[in-house]
């Protein structure tokens, strides 16, 4: 038998076996239970995951934080976040569109979707490396790092960061790994009569507790902690209303960002100096 013909059978036989198995399973499900595989996957996998994603930002924060840390082990984060989060977050966009098209209001807790991730969690590509490039160009004294940053800055503006991920390198480079853990910011439960979402308040408290425990448990010169929480409080320990947008107990204004920057900047400078 010619080699080309035998090669085609090597592909055809496994394909026919796979189609046969799924065909039999589908037939049994339809005849015995009046359902199908897509309905089962949606009911027992997609819907629970959608509920977790809509419960607050903590699931997405955890998935993307752990996924980005895998770069240091040589694993691209999209292999994790793409499977666990992105497909579900894309479905949530479709759900919100269908809800709006039907004339119904979109639930307030359905804000977490793929557009949020692309806008805030992937600035400059996986791991928000655009900020790393800007810091390198401004503060770094390493000629090698600055050369990579100059090469990678333009692709980074379009969320393409393979030049910095593999050129810096970040991938599989544990000795050069530097981590800045930024504390959550306080949110006011009520400012100007606008009540903050209870889920946001609970999530913020949980993140604050995790941050405090991490500070106690992690002692490593490559890990820095920037606690910006106290910078937004008044003498009585309450969040300052003047540092938040009017009628908003969650988002800080320019004055609030100035205070946060004053906390983050020396930490970032110290990490960059240690890396050089």
PDB file of N, CA and C in Angstrom, residues 5 8 16 40 73 89 91 93 104 139 167 178-179 213-214 217 273:
ATOM      1  N   UNK A   5      -1.503   6.591   1.151  1.00  0.00           N
ATOM      2  CA  UNK A   5      -2.795   5.955   1.457  1.00  0.00           C
ATOM      3  C   UNK A   5      -2.806   5.458   2.899  1.00  0.00           C
ATOM      4  N   UNK A   8      -3.320   8.255   5.356  1.00  0.00           N
ATOM      5  CA  UNK A   8      -4.704   8.738   5.449  1.00  0.00           C
ATOM      6  C   UNK A   8      -5.535   7.845   6.355  1.00  0.00           C
ATOM      7  N   UNK A  16     -13.010   8.101  12.865  1.00  0.00           N
ATOM      8  CA  UNK A  16     -14.258   7.336  12.797  1.00  0.00           C
ATOM      9  C   UNK A  16     -14.626   6.761  14.159  1.00  0.00           C
ATOM     10  N   UNK A  40     -25.944  19.153  28.769  1.00  0.00           N
ATOM     11  CA  UNK A  40     -25.294  18.676  29.992  1.00  0.00           C
ATOM     12  C   UNK A  40     -24.102  19.549  30.341  1.00  0.00           C
ATOM     13  N   UNK A  73       7.541  29.838  35.246  1.00  0.00           N
ATOM     14  CA  UNK A  73       7.812  28.400  35.161  1.00  0.00           C
ATOM     15  C   UNK A  73       7.847  27.917  33.718  1.00  0.00           C
ATOM     16  N   UNK A  89     -16.257  34.224  30.272  1.00  0.00           N
ATOM     17  CA  UNK A  89     -16.423  35.677  30.226  1.00  0.00           C
ATOM     18  C   UNK A  89     -16.970  36.131  28.879  1.00  0.00           C
ATOM     19  N   UNK A  91     -19.060  34.275  27.078  1.00  0.00           N
ATOM     20  CA  UNK A  91     -20.478  33.902  27.146  1.00  0.00           C
ATOM     21  C   UNK A  91     -21.273  34.962  27.890  1.00  0.00           C
ATOM     22  N   UNK A  93     -20.798  38.124  27.890  1.00  0.00           N
ATOM     23  CA  UNK A  93     -21.083  39.227  26.974  1.00  0.00           C
ATOM     24  C   UNK A  93     -22.336  38.914  26.165  1.00  0.00           C
ATOM     25  N   UNK A 104     -34.889  43.889  28.882  1.00  0.00           N
ATOM     26  CA  UNK A 104     -34.748  43.718  30.320  1.00  0.00           C
ATOM     27  C   UNK A 104     -33.475  44.427  30.795  1.00  0.00           C
ATOM     28  N   UNK A 139      13.538  54.198  34.242  1.00  0.00           N
ATOM     29  CA  UNK A 139      14.349  54.041  35.449  1.00  0.00           C
ATOM     30  C   UNK A 139      15.525  53.074  35.320  1.00  0.00           C
ATOM     31  N   UNK A 167      11.930  37.891  25.355  1.00  0.00           N
ATOM     32  CA  UNK A 167      13.191  38.579  25.150  1.00  0.00           C
ATOM     33  C   UNK A 167      13.813  39.121  26.416  1.00  0.00           C
ATOM     34  N   UNK A 178      10.315  39.469  39.861  1.00  0.00           N
ATOM     35  CA  UNK A 178      10.047  40.455  40.902  1.00  0.00           C
ATOM     36  C   UNK A 178       8.539  40.643  40.990  1.00  0.00           C
ATOM     37  N   UNK A 179       8.002  40.589  42.188  1.00  0.00           N
ATOM     38  CA  UNK A 179       6.560  40.660  42.383  1.00  0.00           C
ATOM     39  C   UNK A 179       6.225  41.836  43.291  1.00  0.00           C
ATOM     40  N   UNK A 213      -2.279  38.682  55.430  1.00  0.00           N
ATOM     41  CA  UNK A 213      -1.661  37.391  55.723  1.00  0.00           C
ATOM     42  C   UNK A 213      -0.422  37.148  54.857  1.00  0.00           C
ATOM     43  N   UNK A 214      -0.473  37.594  53.599  1.00  0.00           N
ATOM     44  CA  UNK A 214       0.675  37.411  52.711  1.00  0.00           C
ATOM     45  C   UNK A 214       1.875  38.189  53.215  1.00  0.00           C
ATOM     46  N   UNK A 217       3.427  36.118  55.887  1.00  0.00           N
ATOM     47  CA  UNK A 217       3.945  34.794  55.540  1.00  0.00           C
ATOM     48  C   UNK A 217       5.033  34.770  54.492  1.00  0.00           C
ATOM     49  N   UNK A 273      15.644  48.677  40.952  1.00  0.00           N
ATOM     50  CA  UNK A 273      17.042  48.812  41.348  1.00  0.00           C
ATOM     51  C   UNK A 273      17.635  47.454  41.718  1.00  0.00           C
TER      52      UNK A 273
END
